[in-house]
Amino acid sequence: MEEQETRKEDLATEEQRLVYRRRRTKPKSTLSFPLELTSEILLRLPARSVFRFRCVPKLWSSITTDSYFIKSFETRSFLQLSLLVCFEKDGTLFVYSILQHRQVSKESSYSYTSSNIFYTESVNGLICFQDKSGQPIVWNPNKRQILTLPRLRENWECTIAMFLGYDPIEGKHKLMCIPSSRSCDVCQVITLGSTQESWRTVKTNHKHQYCFRSGRCINGVIYYRVEAWVVMSFDVRIEKFGMIDLSSHIHWGMLINYRGRLACVDESSSKNRLWILEDAEKHKWSSQDFLSPFGHFEILKDYFSLKGYTHTGEFVFEPSVFSKSLYILFYDPVRNSFRRFEFKGMVDDDDETFFNKGLQCQRTYLLDTFLNHI
């Protein structure tokens, strides 16, 4: 009897040891929070925090790199789209970010050495430009990363036009390049983030020459102007080109994304009109007039230019150049009201002419803004 009781005690002790070992080896994250709750908490964090947390536990890294998590994060990010304000000074690119739906909200400001030209629009968080040699470079402002791409396969020996696109179905960015100073029937395309990362040649179906810097990517399709009354389209996913005609009586302006559809701004002096693409296959456009935000001060129209349309229903007007300070106008056509974002310059600027009175003495800076940045 005593031996049996001793064995029972030994077995009980051994069982307790096993339970203790399991508890020690069991990941603390599963003891603390369920996986769904951990994922929900990470979804509510800023993008930069999510990037940093990828380097901490393997569980968080696996969650934040999952395709479903990324799509869910992008969907929530649309509620907090930003406006990026960029200008260059002494070879350094300065970037200022604000939330579009707030009156004035500073998100971040930073700088890095820059010698680049020809920006594209902000497409699902990425912006593309060329360096001095003409090679395309991809910029991720949120991660503050620059990606240099392989050299183009085609040697066009001329300047190139770049169009950044995003396929929302497969969740992939693609960059498409064509020559901008002569007609061509082929383009070069590269898929960003792919294992191969090499350029491939794609037929354009229609020989054309790019004429205007006005490309837009809307719902997985890149649109850009080529001739006086022609718009080219490029489906990012299937990599197929198309042509869209526009009536010759329309006074052409820039292309914008208007409520998820392509629109052309009528730049005639007597009208404030948008021509909205209703059916690309039938080349059908509709028109919509809107009030001028400048009222009786039409002279301001020469100083401010329309940049685009925000997801909250506001037109954005920006000055092309500025000296010490600048205003960016947000105009609501429904309420016929506007608000402004004032940029007062850099407090650490040591350039004497930057603070001199009189526009003749002040240095001017080129300005570029990027709407609806995720």
mmCIF file of C-alpha atoms in Angstrom:
data_model
loop_
_atom_site.group_PDB
_atom_site.id
_atom_site.type_symbol
_atom_site.label_atom_id
_atom_site.label_comp_id
_atom_site.label_asym_id
_atom_site.label_seq_id
_atom_site.Cartn_x
_atom_site.Cartn_y
_atom_site.Cartn_z
ATOM 1 C CA MET A 1 0.000 0.000 0.000
ATOM 2 C CA GLU A 2 2.763 2.435 0.905
ATOM 3 C CA GLU A 3 4.567 1.684 -2.378
ATOM 4 C CA GLN A 4 1.357 2.365 -4.361
ATOM 5 C CA GLU A 5 0.828 5.665 -2.554
ATOM 6 C CA THR A 6 4.480 6.618 -3.179
ATOM 7 C CA ARG A 7 4.052 5.853 -6.902
ATOM 8 C CA LYS A 8 0.868 7.949 -7.023
ATOM 9 C CA GLU A 9 2.732 10.860 -5.411
ATOM 10 C CA ASP A 10 5.606 10.496 -7.895
ATOM 11 C CA LEU A 11 3.180 10.399 -10.808
ATOM 12 C CA ALA A 12 1.348 13.478 -9.477
ATOM 13 C CA THR A 13 4.657 15.295 -9.043
ATOM 14 C CA GLU A 14 5.768 14.370 -12.558
ATOM 15 C CA GLU A 15 2.433 15.527 -13.975
ATOM 16 C CA GLN A 16 2.785 18.861 -12.215
ATOM 17 C CA ARG A 17 6.255 19.258 -13.687
ATOM 18 C CA LEU A 18 4.950 18.628 -17.192
ATOM 19 C CA VAL A 19 2.178 21.175 -16.720
ATOM 20 C CA TYR A 20 4.711 23.706 -15.430
ATOM 21 C CA ARG A 21 6.997 23.087 -18.410
ATOM 22 C CA ARG A 22 4.127 23.546 -20.845
ATOM 23 C CA ARG A 23 3.203 26.836 -19.197
ATOM 24 C CA ARG A 24 6.789 28.078 -19.394
ATOM 25 C CA THR A 25 7.236 27.117 -23.054
ATOM 26 C CA LYS A 26 3.794 28.375 -24.117
ATOM 27 C CA PRO A 27 4.044 31.779 -25.872
ATOM 28 C CA LYS A 28 3.013 34.615 -23.598
ATOM 29 C CA SER A 29 1.122 36.329 -26.417
ATOM 30 C CA THR A 30 -1.371 33.491 -26.644
ATOM 31 C CA LEU A 31 -1.809 33.554 -22.869
ATOM 32 C CA SER A 32 -2.401 37.329 -22.869
ATOM 33 C CA PHE A 33 -4.595 38.066 -25.930
ATOM 34 C CA PRO A 34 -6.436 36.059 -28.559
ATOM 35 C CA LEU A 35 -5.031 36.340 -32.087
ATOM 36 C CA GLU A 36 -8.075 38.285 -33.328
ATOM 37 C CA LEU A 37 -7.720 40.865 -30.552
ATOM 38 C CA THR A 38 -3.997 41.304 -31.235
ATOM 39 C CA SER A 39 -4.746 41.865 -34.922
ATOM 40 C CA GLU A 40 -7.486 44.398 -34.092
ATOM 41 C CA ILE A 41 -5.123 46.356 -31.822
ATOM 42 C CA LEU A 42 -2.432 46.470 -34.521
ATOM 43 C CA LEU A 43 -4.984 47.687 -37.081
ATOM 44 C CA ARG A 44 -5.662 50.754 -34.947
ATOM 45 C CA LEU A 45 -2.013 51.837 -34.725
ATOM 46 C CA PRO A 46 -0.270 54.398 -36.989
ATOM 47 C CA ALA A 47 1.582 52.977 -39.978
ATOM 48 C CA ARG A 48 5.022 53.793 -38.575
ATOM 49 C CA SER A 49 4.281 51.936 -35.343
ATOM 50 C CA VAL A 50 3.159 48.876 -37.311
ATOM 51 C CA PHE A 51 6.415 48.950 -39.290
ATOM 52 C CA ARG A 52 8.453 49.118 -36.078
ATOM 53 C CA PHE A 53 6.503 46.338 -34.384
ATOM 54 C CA ARG A 54 7.318 43.976 -37.249
ATOM 55 C CA CYS A 55 10.802 43.720 -35.765
ATOM 56 C CA VAL A 56 9.674 42.706 -32.251
ATOM 57 C CA PRO A 57 7.857 39.320 -31.982
ATOM 58 C CA LYS A 58 7.498 36.858 -34.845
ATOM 59 C CA LEU A 59 3.753 36.658 -34.225
ATOM 60 C CA TRP A 60 3.274 40.391 -34.859
ATOM 61 C CA SER A 61 5.457 40.194 -37.962
ATOM 62 C CA SER A 62 3.353 37.344 -39.377
ATOM 63 C CA ILE A 63 0.129 39.259 -38.644
ATOM 64 C CA THR A 64 1.216 42.583 -40.182
ATOM 65 C CA THR A 65 2.633 40.970 -43.340
ATOM 66 C CA ASP A 66 -0.528 38.967 -44.019
ATOM 67 C CA SER A 67 -2.381 40.120 -47.166
ATOM 68 C CA TYR A 68 -5.748 40.284 -45.363
ATOM 69 C CA PHE A 69 -4.265 42.499 -42.628
ATOM 70 C CA ILE A 70 -2.671 44.814 -45.225
ATOM 71 C CA LYS A 71 -5.951 45.252 -47.108
ATOM 72 C CA SER A 72 -7.825 45.912 -43.864
ATOM 73 C CA PHE A 73 -5.190 48.451 -42.841
ATOM 74 C CA GLU A 74 -5.436 50.203 -46.226
ATOM 75 C CA THR A 75 -9.225 50.385 -45.929
ATOM 76 C CA ARG A 76 -8.967 52.113 -42.554
ATOM 77 C CA SER A 77 -6.192 54.378 -43.847
ATOM 78 C CA PHE A 78 -8.581 55.861 -46.415
ATOM 79 C CA LEU A 79 -10.325 57.603 -43.503
ATOM 80 C CA GLN A 80 -7.085 59.478 -42.737
ATOM 81 C CA LEU A 81 -5.717 60.466 -46.132
ATOM 82 C CA SER A 82 -2.983 63.103 -46.034
ATOM 83 C CA LEU A 83 -1.822 66.004 -48.151
ATOM 84 C CA LEU A 84 1.945 66.042 -48.734
ATOM 85 C CA VAL A 85 3.537 69.450 -49.336
ATOM 86 C CA CYS A 86 7.004 69.232 -50.909
ATOM 87 C CA PHE A 87 9.588 71.768 -51.977
ATOM 88 C CA GLU A 88 13.317 71.702 -52.598
ATOM 89 C CA LYS A 89 15.955 73.987 -51.114
ATOM 90 C CA ASP A 90 19.711 73.694 -51.658
ATOM 91 C CA GLY A 91 19.474 70.117 -52.882
ATOM 92 C CA THR A 92 17.277 68.989 -49.981
ATOM 93 C CA LEU A 93 13.647 67.958 -50.374
ATOM 94 C CA PHE A 94 11.436 69.123 -47.506
ATOM 95 C CA VAL A 95 8.170 67.298 -46.891
ATOM 96 C CA TYR A 96 5.258 68.435 -44.743
ATOM 97 C CA SER A 97 2.206 66.245 -44.124
ATOM 98 C CA ILE A 98 -1.279 67.187 -42.891
ATOM 99 C CA LEU A 99 -4.553 65.307 -42.555
ATOM 100 C CA GLN A 100 -6.932 66.474 -45.278
ATOM 101 C CA HIS A 101 -10.108 66.375 -43.211
ATOM 102 C CA ARG A 102 -8.752 68.669 -40.478
ATOM 103 C CA GLN A 103 -8.391 72.426 -40.558
ATOM 104 C CA VAL A 104 -4.644 72.479 -39.891
ATOM 105 C CA SER A 105 -3.017 69.309 -38.599
ATOM 106 C CA LYS A 106 0.721 68.749 -38.646
ATOM 107 C CA GLU A 107 1.606 65.093 -39.005
ATOM 108 C CA SER A 108 5.331 65.207 -39.655
ATOM 109 C CA SER A 109 8.052 67.157 -41.386
ATOM 110 C CA TYR A 110 11.380 65.759 -42.518
ATOM 111 C CA SER A 111 13.991 66.159 -45.214
ATOM 112 C CA TYR A 112 16.601 64.286 -47.186
ATOM 113 C CA THR A 113 19.052 65.009 -49.966
ATOM 114 C CA SER A 114 17.353 65.221 -53.316
ATOM 115 C CA SER A 115 18.373 65.760 -56.933
ATOM 116 C CA ASN A 116 15.237 64.494 -58.586
ATOM 117 C CA ILE A 117 12.563 65.679 -61.011
ATOM 118 C CA PHE A 118 9.247 64.626 -62.572
ATOM 119 C CA TYR A 119 7.039 63.401 -59.738
ATOM 120 C CA THR A 120 4.083 61.113 -60.305
ATOM 121 C CA GLU A 121 0.969 61.317 -58.170
ATOM 122 C CA SER A 122 0.744 59.454 -54.866
ATOM 123 C CA VAL A 123 -0.593 55.993 -55.747
ATOM 124 C CA ASN A 124 -1.589 53.884 -52.767
ATOM 125 C CA GLY A 125 1.248 55.248 -50.639
ATOM 126 C CA LEU A 126 4.046 55.368 -53.245
ATOM 127 C CA ILE A 127 5.430 58.198 -55.395
ATOM 128 C CA CYS A 128 7.794 57.838 -58.348
ATOM 129 C CA PHE A 129 10.311 60.281 -59.836
ATOM 130 C CA GLN A 130 13.487 60.383 -61.923
ATOM 131 C CA ASP A 131 17.024 61.170 -60.885
ATOM 132 C CA LYS A 132 19.296 63.391 -62.963
ATOM 133 C CA SER A 133 20.314 60.478 -65.176
ATOM 134 C CA GLY A 134 16.676 59.814 -66.027
ATOM 135 C CA GLN A 135 16.354 56.577 -64.090
ATOM 136 C CA PRO A 136 13.087 55.944 -62.223
ATOM 137 C CA ILE A 137 13.103 55.864 -58.423
ATOM 138 C CA VAL A 138 10.292 54.800 -56.087
ATOM 139 C CA TRP A 139 9.708 56.772 -52.899
ATOM 140 C CA ASN A 140 7.771 55.572 -49.850
ATOM 141 C CA PRO A 141 7.251 58.736 -47.723
ATOM 142 C CA ASN A 142 5.727 56.869 -44.756
ATOM 143 C CA LYS A 143 8.665 54.468 -44.414
ATOM 144 C CA ARG A 144 11.120 57.149 -45.593
ATOM 145 C CA GLN A 145 12.619 54.690 -48.048
ATOM 146 C CA ILE A 146 13.974 55.113 -51.560
ATOM 147 C CA LEU A 147 14.054 52.185 -54.001
ATOM 148 C CA THR A 148 16.268 52.426 -57.071
ATOM 149 C CA LEU A 149 14.965 50.266 -59.914
ATOM 150 C CA PRO A 150 16.953 48.372 -62.570
ATOM 151 C CA ARG A 151 17.918 50.296 -65.680
ATOM 152 C CA LEU A 152 15.374 50.361 -68.477
ATOM 153 C CA ARG A 153 15.798 47.646 -71.090
ATOM 154 C CA GLU A 154 14.930 49.901 -74.028
ATOM 155 C CA ASN A 155 17.461 52.610 -74.837
ATOM 156 C CA TRP A 156 15.148 55.332 -76.133
ATOM 157 C CA GLU A 157 17.883 57.999 -75.883
ATOM 158 C CA CYS A 158 15.289 60.595 -74.861
ATOM 159 C CA THR A 159 13.321 61.706 -71.844
ATOM 160 C CA ILE A 160 10.725 59.284 -70.558
ATOM 161 C CA ALA A 161 7.271 59.657 -69.037
ATOM 162 C CA MET A 162 6.480 57.525 -65.997
ATOM 163 C CA PHE A 163 3.090 56.366 -64.753
ATOM 164 C CA LEU A 164 2.673 54.593 -61.434
ATOM 165 C CA GLY A 165 -0.334 52.266 -61.157
ATOM 166 C CA TYR A 166 -1.909 50.058 -58.518
ATOM 167 C CA ASP A 167 -4.045 46.969 -59.070
ATOM 168 C CA PRO A 168 -6.512 46.759 -56.138
ATOM 169 C CA ILE A 169 -7.494 43.166 -57.017
ATOM 170 C CA GLU A 170 -4.024 41.619 -56.740
ATOM 171 C CA GLY A 171 -2.645 44.384 -54.502
ATOM 172 C CA LYS A 172 0.358 45.151 -56.750
ATOM 173 C CA HIS A 173 2.089 48.341 -57.854
ATOM 174 C CA LYS A 174 3.356 48.589 -61.426
ATOM 175 C CA LEU A 175 5.431 51.272 -63.112
ATOM 176 C CA MET A 176 4.910 51.972 -66.825
ATOM 177 C CA CYS A 177 7.339 54.071 -68.886
ATOM 178 C CA ILE A 178 7.139 55.465 -72.423
ATOM 179 C CA PRO A 179 9.280 57.994 -74.335
ATOM 180 C CA SER A 180 7.937 61.529 -74.058
ATOM 181 C CA SER A 181 9.610 63.203 -77.037
ATOM 182 C CA ARG A 182 8.667 60.883 -79.888
ATOM 183 C CA SER A 183 5.961 58.455 -80.963
ATOM 184 C CA CYS A 184 6.300 54.843 -79.902
ATOM 185 C CA ASP A 185 4.241 51.637 -80.062
ATOM 186 C CA VAL A 186 5.817 49.901 -77.043
ATOM 187 C CA CYS A 187 6.252 50.666 -73.364
ATOM 188 C CA GLN A 188 8.213 49.144 -70.490
ATOM 189 C CA VAL A 189 6.536 47.780 -67.369
ATOM 190 C CA ILE A 190 7.901 46.520 -64.059
ATOM 191 C CA THR A 191 6.037 45.009 -61.094
ATOM 192 C CA LEU A 192 7.256 46.494 -57.812
ATOM 193 C CA GLY A 193 8.114 44.060 -55.048
ATOM 194 C CA SER A 194 8.235 41.031 -57.327
ATOM 195 C CA THR A 195 11.001 38.444 -56.968
ATOM 196 C CA GLN A 196 12.131 38.996 -60.549
ATOM 197 C CA GLU A 197 12.106 42.807 -60.574
ATOM 198 C CA SER A 198 12.939 43.148 -64.274
ATOM 199 C CA TRP A 199 11.487 45.330 -67.020
ATOM 200 C CA ARG A 200 9.356 43.794 -69.752
ATOM 201 C CA THR A 201 8.248 45.262 -73.072
ATOM 202 C CA VAL A 202 4.505 45.606 -73.719
ATOM 203 C CA LYS A 203 2.788 46.645 -76.977
ATOM 204 C CA THR A 204 0.704 49.812 -76.696
ATOM 205 C CA ASN A 205 -1.705 48.760 -79.522
ATOM 206 C CA HIS A 206 -1.794 52.401 -80.653
ATOM 207 C CA LYS A 207 1.317 54.301 -81.699
ATOM 208 C CA HIS A 208 1.267 57.620 -79.872
ATOM 209 C CA GLN A 209 3.353 60.326 -78.269
ATOM 210 C CA TYR A 210 2.915 61.460 -74.691
ATOM 211 C CA CYS A 211 2.375 65.222 -74.594
ATOM 212 C CA PHE A 212 1.161 66.319 -71.173
ATOM 213 C CA ARG A 213 2.181 65.655 -67.586
ATOM 214 C CA SER A 214 -1.253 64.668 -66.357
ATOM 215 C CA GLY A 215 -1.372 60.960 -65.573
ATOM 216 C CA ARG A 216 -3.895 59.511 -63.104
ATOM 217 C CA CYS A 217 -4.448 56.011 -61.732
ATOM 218 C CA ILE A 218 -8.110 55.345 -60.873
ATOM 219 C CA ASN A 219 -9.488 51.942 -59.850
ATOM 220 C CA GLY A 220 -6.611 50.021 -61.409
ATOM 221 C CA VAL A 221 -6.477 51.994 -64.683
ATOM 222 C CA ILE A 222 -3.852 54.607 -65.662
ATOM 223 C CA TYR A 223 -5.086 57.531 -67.780
ATOM 224 C CA TYR A 224 -2.904 60.091 -69.571
ATOM 225 C CA ARG A 225 -3.241 62.617 -72.400
ATOM 226 C CA VAL A 226 -1.475 62.192 -75.713
ATOM 227 C CA GLU A 227 -3.026 64.347 -78.434
ATOM 228 C CA ALA A 228 -5.391 67.298 -78.393
ATOM 229 C CA TRP A 229 -8.557 65.237 -77.880
ATOM 230 C CA VAL A 230 -7.335 61.746 -76.979
ATOM 231 C CA VAL A 231 -6.817 60.014 -73.628
ATOM 232 C CA MET A 232 -4.882 56.760 -73.383
ATOM 233 C CA SER A 233 -5.822 54.133 -70.791
ATOM 234 C CA PHE A 234 -3.675 51.325 -69.410
ATOM 235 C CA ASP A 235 -5.228 48.507 -67.383
ATOM 236 C CA VAL A 236 -2.655 47.766 -64.685
ATOM 237 C CA ARG A 237 -3.688 44.153 -64.058
ATOM 238 C CA ILE A 238 -4.009 42.817 -67.631
ATOM 239 C CA GLU A 239 -1.538 45.377 -69.108
ATOM 240 C CA LYS A 240 -3.780 46.381 -72.003
ATOM 241 C CA PHE A 241 -4.057 49.809 -73.660
ATOM 242 C CA GLY A 242 -7.109 51.651 -74.933
ATOM 243 C CA MET A 243 -8.022 55.016 -76.479
ATOM 244 C CA ILE A 244 -10.758 57.410 -75.324
ATOM 245 C CA ASP A 245 -11.922 60.299 -77.519
ATOM 246 C CA LEU A 246 -12.996 63.681 -76.225
ATOM 247 C CA SER A 247 -15.041 66.262 -78.121
ATOM 248 C CA SER A 248 -12.982 68.940 -79.862
ATOM 249 C CA HIS A 249 -15.069 71.809 -78.449
ATOM 250 C CA ILE A 250 -13.876 71.048 -74.902
ATOM 251 C CA HIS A 251 -11.100 73.314 -73.638
ATOM 252 C CA TRP A 252 -8.576 70.843 -72.320
ATOM 253 C CA GLY A 253 -7.063 71.051 -68.896
ATOM 254 C CA MET A 254 -5.573 68.662 -66.383
ATOM 255 C CA LEU A 255 -6.928 65.220 -65.518
ATOM 256 C CA ILE A 256 -8.137 64.581 -61.967
ATOM 257 C CA ASN A 257 -9.783 61.841 -59.959
ATOM 258 C CA TYR A 258 -13.324 63.088 -59.312
ATOM 259 C CA ARG A 259 -15.365 60.855 -56.997
ATOM 260 C CA GLY A 260 -13.569 57.756 -58.270
ATOM 261 C CA ARG A 261 -13.962 58.670 -61.948
ATOM 262 C CA LEU A 262 -11.703 60.329 -64.482
ATOM 263 C CA ALA A 263 -12.478 64.005 -65.071
ATOM 264 C CA CYS A 264 -11.001 66.717 -67.272
ATOM 265 C CA VAL A 265 -10.874 70.304 -66.022
ATOM 266 C CA ASP A 266 -12.121 72.887 -68.523
ATOM 267 C CA GLU A 267 -9.582 75.702 -68.414
ATOM 268 C CA SER A 268 -11.499 78.270 -70.467
ATOM 269 C CA SER A 269 -11.593 81.665 -68.781
ATOM 270 C CA SER A 270 -15.386 81.949 -68.760
ATOM 271 C CA LYS A 271 -16.228 78.548 -67.214
ATOM 272 C CA ASN A 272 -15.526 76.352 -64.210
ATOM 273 C CA ARG A 273 -16.496 73.015 -65.682
ATOM 274 C CA LEU A 274 -15.586 69.381 -65.312
ATOM 275 C CA TRP A 275 -15.964 66.794 -68.044
ATOM 276 C CA ILE A 276 -16.501 63.425 -66.355
ATOM 277 C CA LEU A 277 -15.894 60.071 -68.045
ATOM 278 C CA GLU A 278 -19.089 58.008 -67.908
ATOM 279 C CA ASP A 279 -18.270 55.169 -70.341
ATOM 280 C CA ALA A 280 -14.770 54.591 -71.719
ATOM 281 C CA GLU A 281 -15.854 52.109 -74.413
ATOM 282 C CA LYS A 282 -18.537 54.455 -75.779
ATOM 283 C CA HIS A 283 -16.340 57.569 -75.296
ATOM 284 C CA LYS A 284 -19.168 59.118 -73.302
ATOM 285 C CA TRP A 285 -18.525 62.200 -71.142
ATOM 286 C CA SER A 286 -20.830 64.331 -69.003
ATOM 287 C CA SER A 287 -20.279 67.910 -67.822
ATOM 288 C CA GLN A 288 -20.710 69.534 -64.438
ATOM 289 C CA ASP A 289 -20.206 73.207 -63.562
ATOM 290 C CA PHE A 290 -18.965 74.437 -60.205
ATOM 291 C CA LEU A 291 -18.653 77.903 -58.680
ATOM 292 C CA SER A 292 -15.325 79.677 -58.577
ATOM 293 C CA PRO A 293 -13.790 79.761 -55.081
ATOM 294 C CA PHE A 294 -12.264 83.177 -55.804
ATOM 295 C CA GLY A 295 -15.530 85.057 -56.303
ATOM 296 C CA HIS A 296 -14.812 88.622 -57.392
ATOM 297 C CA PHE A 297 -11.065 88.132 -56.935
ATOM 298 C CA GLU A 298 -10.497 86.412 -60.279
ATOM 299 C CA ILE A 299 -6.954 87.769 -60.315
ATOM 300 C CA LEU A 300 -6.103 85.040 -57.805
ATOM 301 C CA LYS A 301 -6.922 82.501 -60.492
ATOM 302 C CA ASP A 302 -3.571 83.303 -62.104
ATOM 303 C CA TYR A 303 -1.758 82.627 -58.840
ATOM 304 C CA PHE A 304 -3.559 79.457 -57.748
ATOM 305 C CA SER A 305 -3.990 76.357 -59.887
ATOM 306 C CA LEU A 306 -6.323 73.428 -59.349
ATOM 307 C CA LYS A 307 -4.428 70.425 -58.032
ATOM 308 C CA GLY A 308 -7.194 67.849 -57.622
ATOM 309 C CA TYR A 309 -10.159 66.630 -55.635
ATOM 310 C CA THR A 310 -10.081 65.078 -52.159
ATOM 311 C CA HIS A 311 -12.017 62.029 -50.947
ATOM 312 C CA THR A 312 -14.075 64.330 -48.686
ATOM 313 C CA GLY A 313 -15.393 66.413 -51.614
ATOM 314 C CA GLU A 314 -13.076 69.430 -51.782
ATOM 315 C CA PHE A 315 -11.118 70.962 -54.651
ATOM 316 C CA VAL A 316 -7.524 71.828 -53.744
ATOM 317 C CA PHE A 317 -5.845 74.933 -55.168
ATOM 318 C CA GLU A 318 -2.116 75.533 -54.770
ATOM 319 C CA PRO A 319 0.378 78.228 -55.806
ATOM 320 C CA SER A 320 3.030 77.088 -58.251
ATOM 321 C CA VAL A 321 5.792 78.953 -56.394
ATOM 322 C CA PHE A 322 6.176 80.615 -53.002
ATOM 323 C CA SER A 323 8.725 82.599 -51.023
ATOM 324 C CA LYS A 324 8.556 82.697 -47.232
ATOM 325 C CA SER A 325 4.986 81.436 -46.742
ATOM 326 C CA LEU A 326 2.105 80.049 -48.755
ATOM 327 C CA TYR A 327 -1.585 79.220 -48.643
ATOM 328 C CA ILE A 328 -3.243 76.071 -49.956
ATOM 329 C CA LEU A 329 -6.989 76.411 -50.451
ATOM 330 C CA PHE A 330 -9.596 73.675 -49.865
ATOM 331 C CA TYR A 331 -12.844 74.563 -51.646
ATOM 332 C CA ASP A 332 -16.183 72.821 -50.980
ATOM 333 C CA PRO A 333 -18.422 73.321 -54.077
ATOM 334 C CA VAL A 334 -21.547 72.083 -52.284
ATOM 335 C CA ARG A 335 -21.354 74.560 -49.396
ATOM 336 C CA ASN A 336 -19.610 77.166 -51.578
ATOM 337 C CA SER A 337 -17.054 77.645 -48.821
ATOM 338 C CA PHE A 338 -13.325 77.236 -48.486
ATOM 339 C CA ARG A 339 -10.701 76.772 -45.801
ATOM 340 C CA ARG A 340 -6.997 77.300 -46.069
ATOM 341 C CA PHE A 341 -3.790 75.683 -44.916
ATOM 342 C CA GLU A 342 -1.060 78.184 -44.133
ATOM 343 C CA PHE A 343 2.587 77.197 -44.367
ATOM 344 C CA LYS A 344 4.804 79.740 -42.616
ATOM 345 C CA GLY A 345 8.200 78.501 -43.739
ATOM 346 C CA MET A 346 11.058 76.920 -41.825
ATOM 347 C CA VAL A 347 12.120 78.393 -38.494
ATOM 348 C CA ASP A 348 15.690 77.123 -38.910
ATOM 349 C CA ASP A 349 16.249 78.658 -42.328
ATOM 350 C CA ASP A 350 19.514 80.632 -42.223
ATOM 351 C CA ASP A 351 19.168 82.183 -45.664
ATOM 352 C CA GLU A 352 18.970 85.966 -45.196
ATOM 353 C CA THR A 353 17.004 86.540 -48.383
ATOM 354 C CA PHE A 354 14.413 84.043 -47.170
ATOM 355 C CA PHE A 355 13.235 86.546 -44.559
ATOM 356 C CA ASN A 356 13.841 89.780 -46.442
ATOM 357 C CA LYS A 357 10.836 91.984 -47.078
ATOM 358 C CA GLY A 358 9.747 92.471 -50.645
ATOM 359 C CA LEU A 359 9.217 89.695 -53.163
ATOM 360 C CA GLN A 360 12.087 91.017 -55.295
ATOM 361 C CA CYS A 361 14.595 90.064 -52.594
ATOM 362 C CA GLN A 362 13.081 86.789 -51.514
ATOM 363 C CA ARG A 363 14.089 83.451 -52.900
ATOM 364 C CA THR A 364 11.229 81.559 -54.521
ATOM 365 C CA TYR A 365 10.673 77.816 -54.289
ATOM 366 C CA LEU A 366 8.867 75.410 -56.557
ATOM 367 C CA LEU A 367 5.988 73.655 -54.834
ATOM 368 C CA ASP A 368 4.499 70.225 -55.360
ATOM 369 C CA THR A 369 1.603 68.694 -53.419
ATOM 370 C CA PHE A 370 0.254 65.144 -53.364
ATOM 371 C CA LEU A 371 -3.389 64.592 -52.549
ATOM 372 C CA ASN A 372 -5.080 61.574 -50.950
ATOM 373 C CA HIS A 373 -1.818 60.066 -49.713
ATOM 374 C CA ILE A 374 -2.246 56.867 -47.705
#
